[in-house]
Tab-separated table of C-alpha atoms in Angstrom:
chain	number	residue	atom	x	y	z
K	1	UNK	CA	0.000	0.000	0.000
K	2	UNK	CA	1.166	3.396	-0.850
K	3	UNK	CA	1.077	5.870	1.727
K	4	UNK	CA	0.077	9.611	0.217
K	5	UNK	CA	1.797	12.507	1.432
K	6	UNK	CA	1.188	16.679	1.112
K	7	UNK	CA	4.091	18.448	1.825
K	8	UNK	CA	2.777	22.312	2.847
K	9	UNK	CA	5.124	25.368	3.623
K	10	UNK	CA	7.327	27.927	2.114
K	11	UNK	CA	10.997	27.740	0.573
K	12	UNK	CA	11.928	25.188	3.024
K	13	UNK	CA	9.370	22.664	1.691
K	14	UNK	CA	10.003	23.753	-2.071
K	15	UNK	CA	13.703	23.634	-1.662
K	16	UNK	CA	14.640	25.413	-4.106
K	17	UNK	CA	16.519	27.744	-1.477
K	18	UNK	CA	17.438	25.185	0.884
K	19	UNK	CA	18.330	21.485	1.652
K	20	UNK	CA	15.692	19.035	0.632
K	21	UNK	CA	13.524	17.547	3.946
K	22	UNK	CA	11.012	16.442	1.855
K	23	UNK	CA	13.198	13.925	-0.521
K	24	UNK	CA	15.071	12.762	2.219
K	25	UNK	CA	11.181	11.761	3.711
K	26	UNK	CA	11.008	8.125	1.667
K	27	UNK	CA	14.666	7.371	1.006
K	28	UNK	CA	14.628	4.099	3.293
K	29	UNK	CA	11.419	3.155	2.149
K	30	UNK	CA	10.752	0.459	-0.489
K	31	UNK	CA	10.239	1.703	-3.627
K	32	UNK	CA	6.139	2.557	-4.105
K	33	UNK	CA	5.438	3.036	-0.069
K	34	UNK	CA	5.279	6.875	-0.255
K	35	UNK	CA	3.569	8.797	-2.690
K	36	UNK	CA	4.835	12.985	-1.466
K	37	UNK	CA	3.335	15.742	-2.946
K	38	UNK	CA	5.505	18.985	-2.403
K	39	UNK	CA	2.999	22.287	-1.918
K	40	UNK	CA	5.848	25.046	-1.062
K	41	UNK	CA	6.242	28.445	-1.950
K	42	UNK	CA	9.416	30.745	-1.186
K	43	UNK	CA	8.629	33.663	0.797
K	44	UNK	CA	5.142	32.167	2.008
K	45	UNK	CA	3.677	33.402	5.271
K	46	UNK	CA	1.061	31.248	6.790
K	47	UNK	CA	-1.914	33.789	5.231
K	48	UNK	CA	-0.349	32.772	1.583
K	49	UNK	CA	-0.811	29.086	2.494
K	50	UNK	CA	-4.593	29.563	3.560
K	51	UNK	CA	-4.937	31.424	0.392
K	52	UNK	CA	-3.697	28.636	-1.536
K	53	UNK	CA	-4.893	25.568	0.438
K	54	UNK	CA	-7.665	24.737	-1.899
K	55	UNK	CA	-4.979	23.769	-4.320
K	56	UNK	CA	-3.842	21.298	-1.533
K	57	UNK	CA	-7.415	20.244	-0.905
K	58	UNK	CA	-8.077	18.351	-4.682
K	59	UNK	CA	-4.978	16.764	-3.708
K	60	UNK	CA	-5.956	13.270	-2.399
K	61	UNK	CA	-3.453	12.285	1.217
K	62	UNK	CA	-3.355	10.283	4.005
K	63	UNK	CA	-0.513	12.436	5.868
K	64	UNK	CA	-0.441	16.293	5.632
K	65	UNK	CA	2.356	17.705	6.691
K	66	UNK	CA	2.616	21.880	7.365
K	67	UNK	CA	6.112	23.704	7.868
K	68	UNK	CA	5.289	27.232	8.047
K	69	UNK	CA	6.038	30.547	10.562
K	70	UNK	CA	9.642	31.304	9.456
K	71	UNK	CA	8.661	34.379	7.233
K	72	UNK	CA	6.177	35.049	9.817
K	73	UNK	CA	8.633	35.298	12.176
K	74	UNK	CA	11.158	36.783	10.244
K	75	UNK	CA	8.574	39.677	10.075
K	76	UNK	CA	9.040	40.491	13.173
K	77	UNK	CA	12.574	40.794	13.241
K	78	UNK	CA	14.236	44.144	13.416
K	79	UNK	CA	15.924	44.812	9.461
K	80	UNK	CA	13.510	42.538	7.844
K	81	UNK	CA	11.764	44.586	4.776
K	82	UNK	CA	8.052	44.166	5.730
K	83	UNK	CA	6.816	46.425	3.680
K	84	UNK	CA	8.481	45.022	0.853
K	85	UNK	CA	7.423	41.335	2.169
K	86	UNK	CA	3.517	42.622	2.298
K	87	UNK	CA	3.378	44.197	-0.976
K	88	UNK	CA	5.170	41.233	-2.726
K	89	UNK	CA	3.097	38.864	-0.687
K	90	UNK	CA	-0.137	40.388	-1.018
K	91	UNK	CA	-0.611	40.749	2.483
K	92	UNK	CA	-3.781	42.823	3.294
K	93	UNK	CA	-2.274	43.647	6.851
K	94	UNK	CA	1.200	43.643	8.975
K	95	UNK	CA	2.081	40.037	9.781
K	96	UNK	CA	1.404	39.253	13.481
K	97	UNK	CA	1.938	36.814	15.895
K	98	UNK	CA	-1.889	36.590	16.446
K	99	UNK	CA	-2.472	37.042	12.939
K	100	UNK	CA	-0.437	33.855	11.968
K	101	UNK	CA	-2.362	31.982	14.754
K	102	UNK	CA	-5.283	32.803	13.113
K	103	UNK	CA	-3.972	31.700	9.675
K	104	UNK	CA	-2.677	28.909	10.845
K	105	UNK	CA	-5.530	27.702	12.232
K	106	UNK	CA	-7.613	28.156	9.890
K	107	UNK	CA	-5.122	25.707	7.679
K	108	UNK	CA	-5.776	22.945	10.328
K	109	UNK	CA	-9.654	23.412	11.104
K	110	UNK	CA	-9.954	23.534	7.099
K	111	UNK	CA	-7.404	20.550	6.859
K	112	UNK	CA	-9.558	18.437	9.566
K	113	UNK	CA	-13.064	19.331	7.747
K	114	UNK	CA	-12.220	19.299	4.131
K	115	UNK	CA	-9.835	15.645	4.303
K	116	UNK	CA	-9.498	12.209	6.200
K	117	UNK	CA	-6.142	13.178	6.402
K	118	UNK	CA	-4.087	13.227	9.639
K	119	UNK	CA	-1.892	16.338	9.821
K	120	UNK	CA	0.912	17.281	11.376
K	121	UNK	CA	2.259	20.827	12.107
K	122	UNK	CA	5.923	20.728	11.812
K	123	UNK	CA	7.518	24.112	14.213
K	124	UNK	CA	9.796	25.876	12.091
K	125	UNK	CA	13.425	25.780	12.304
K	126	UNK	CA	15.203	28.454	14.750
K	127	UNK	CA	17.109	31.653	13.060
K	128	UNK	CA	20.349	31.934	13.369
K	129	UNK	CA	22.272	30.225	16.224
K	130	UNK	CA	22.554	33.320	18.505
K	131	UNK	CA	19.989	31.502	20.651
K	132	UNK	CA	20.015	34.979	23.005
K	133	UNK	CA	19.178	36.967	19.712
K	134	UNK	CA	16.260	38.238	18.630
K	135	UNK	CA	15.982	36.132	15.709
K	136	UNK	CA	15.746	33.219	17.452
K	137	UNK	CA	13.282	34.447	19.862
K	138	UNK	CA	11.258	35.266	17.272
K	139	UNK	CA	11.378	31.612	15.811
K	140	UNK	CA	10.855	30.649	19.331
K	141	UNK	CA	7.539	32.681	19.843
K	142	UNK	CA	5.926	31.115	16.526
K	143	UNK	CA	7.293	27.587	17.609
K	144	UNK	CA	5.467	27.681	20.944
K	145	UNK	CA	2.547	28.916	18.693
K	146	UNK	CA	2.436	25.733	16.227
K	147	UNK	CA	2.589	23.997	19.392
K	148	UNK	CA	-0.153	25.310	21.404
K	149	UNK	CA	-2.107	25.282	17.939
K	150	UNK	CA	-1.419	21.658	17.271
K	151	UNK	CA	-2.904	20.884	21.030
K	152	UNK	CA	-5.525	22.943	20.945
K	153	UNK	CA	-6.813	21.376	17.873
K	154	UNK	CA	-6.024	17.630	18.425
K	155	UNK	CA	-3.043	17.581	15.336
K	156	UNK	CA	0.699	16.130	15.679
K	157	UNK	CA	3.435	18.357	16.536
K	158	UNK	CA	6.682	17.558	14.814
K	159	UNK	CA	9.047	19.682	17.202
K	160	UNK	CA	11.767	20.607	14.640
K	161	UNK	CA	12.110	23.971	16.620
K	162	UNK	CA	13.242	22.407	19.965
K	163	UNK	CA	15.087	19.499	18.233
K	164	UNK	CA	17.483	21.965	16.510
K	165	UNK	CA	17.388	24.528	19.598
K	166	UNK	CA	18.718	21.144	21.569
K	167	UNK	CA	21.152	20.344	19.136
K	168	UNK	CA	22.973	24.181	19.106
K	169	UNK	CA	23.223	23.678	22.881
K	170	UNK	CA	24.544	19.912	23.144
K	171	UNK	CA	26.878	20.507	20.476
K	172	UNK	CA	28.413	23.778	22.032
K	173	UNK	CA	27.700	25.942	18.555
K	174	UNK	CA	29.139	29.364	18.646
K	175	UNK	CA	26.037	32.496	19.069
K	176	UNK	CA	26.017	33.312	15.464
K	177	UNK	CA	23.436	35.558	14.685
K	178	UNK	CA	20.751	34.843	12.154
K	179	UNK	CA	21.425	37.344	9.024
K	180	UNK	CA	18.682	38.263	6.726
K	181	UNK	CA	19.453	37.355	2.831
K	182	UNK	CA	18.656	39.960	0.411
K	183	UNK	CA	19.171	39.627	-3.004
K	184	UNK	CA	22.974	39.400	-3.429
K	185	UNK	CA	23.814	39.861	-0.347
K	186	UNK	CA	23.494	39.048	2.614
K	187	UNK	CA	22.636	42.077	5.644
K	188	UNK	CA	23.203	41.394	9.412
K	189	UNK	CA	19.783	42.063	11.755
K	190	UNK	CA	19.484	44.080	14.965
């Protein structure tokens, strides 16, 4: 039996910008067990996923995975070009943290109505490894979001937030702060 998978997020789920979590998903599987579709954007905040879930919807799965919140987060990090980010996002409002709650949500109640699937919310990775930094507390604050989300409304929580926040620590990694790419170059954050 093949087991079909939706991939949802932003560039991290695309991968065109970054390593490749989703192929690496069935790679000690038999050949046939895992079906993935890949549903990521670059730049997506969790308002560009609701807008596009629908898309995801005619797409028959068993397993829906969503990695979203690092451009939501990134928002809210001092340097980041918002404005920029809302106008070529089509955001109708600033990003939030309750505004991605809300978004987010809506993904999940819409995810539990619409399918059979069974989803899991995936926290997304920290910024930078200054874990003091602001970056990082922003990734923290939408982490603990996705996680009081995925309780609230009955889903899995795939802690990749924590699990990376863990690793920094055991493996003594030196406070570099996160630094926000631009197109080329890359600009430190405040």
């Amino acid at each position: 039996m093949t087991l079909r998978l939706s991939c949802l997020g932003d560039s991290l789920t695309r991968a065109q910008l970054s390593a490749d979590y989703v192929d690496q998903l069935g790679r000690d599987l038999p050949p046939g067990a895992l079906e993935v579709s890949r549903f990521g954007v670059n730049g997506d905040l969790a308002y560009n996923l609701l807008q596009r879930l629908d898309q995801v919807l005619d797409t028959p799965a068993d397993v829906v995975t969503v990695l979203i919140g690092t451009n939501d987060a990134r928002a809210s990090v001092a340097g980041h070009p918002v404005e920029a980010t809302m106008r070529r996002k089509h955001l109708p409002v600033r990003p939030t943290p309750t505004w991605f709650r809300d978004c987010l949500g809506e993904v999940v109640e819409r995810l539990g109505a619409e399918t059979d699937a069974r989803v899991g919310l995936l926290s997304p990775p920290v910024l930078g490894q200054d874990l003091a930094g602001p970056a990082a507390a922003a990734s923290g604050a939408v982490s603990r979001i996705v996680a009081e989300l995925a309780s609230d409304l009955g889903v899995a929580l795939l802690p990749l937030h924590d699990a990376q926040v863990a690793h920094l620590r055991r493996a003594g990694a030196p406070a570099i702060p996160y630094r926000e790419a631009t197109t080329g170059r890359v600009v430190g954050t405040l």
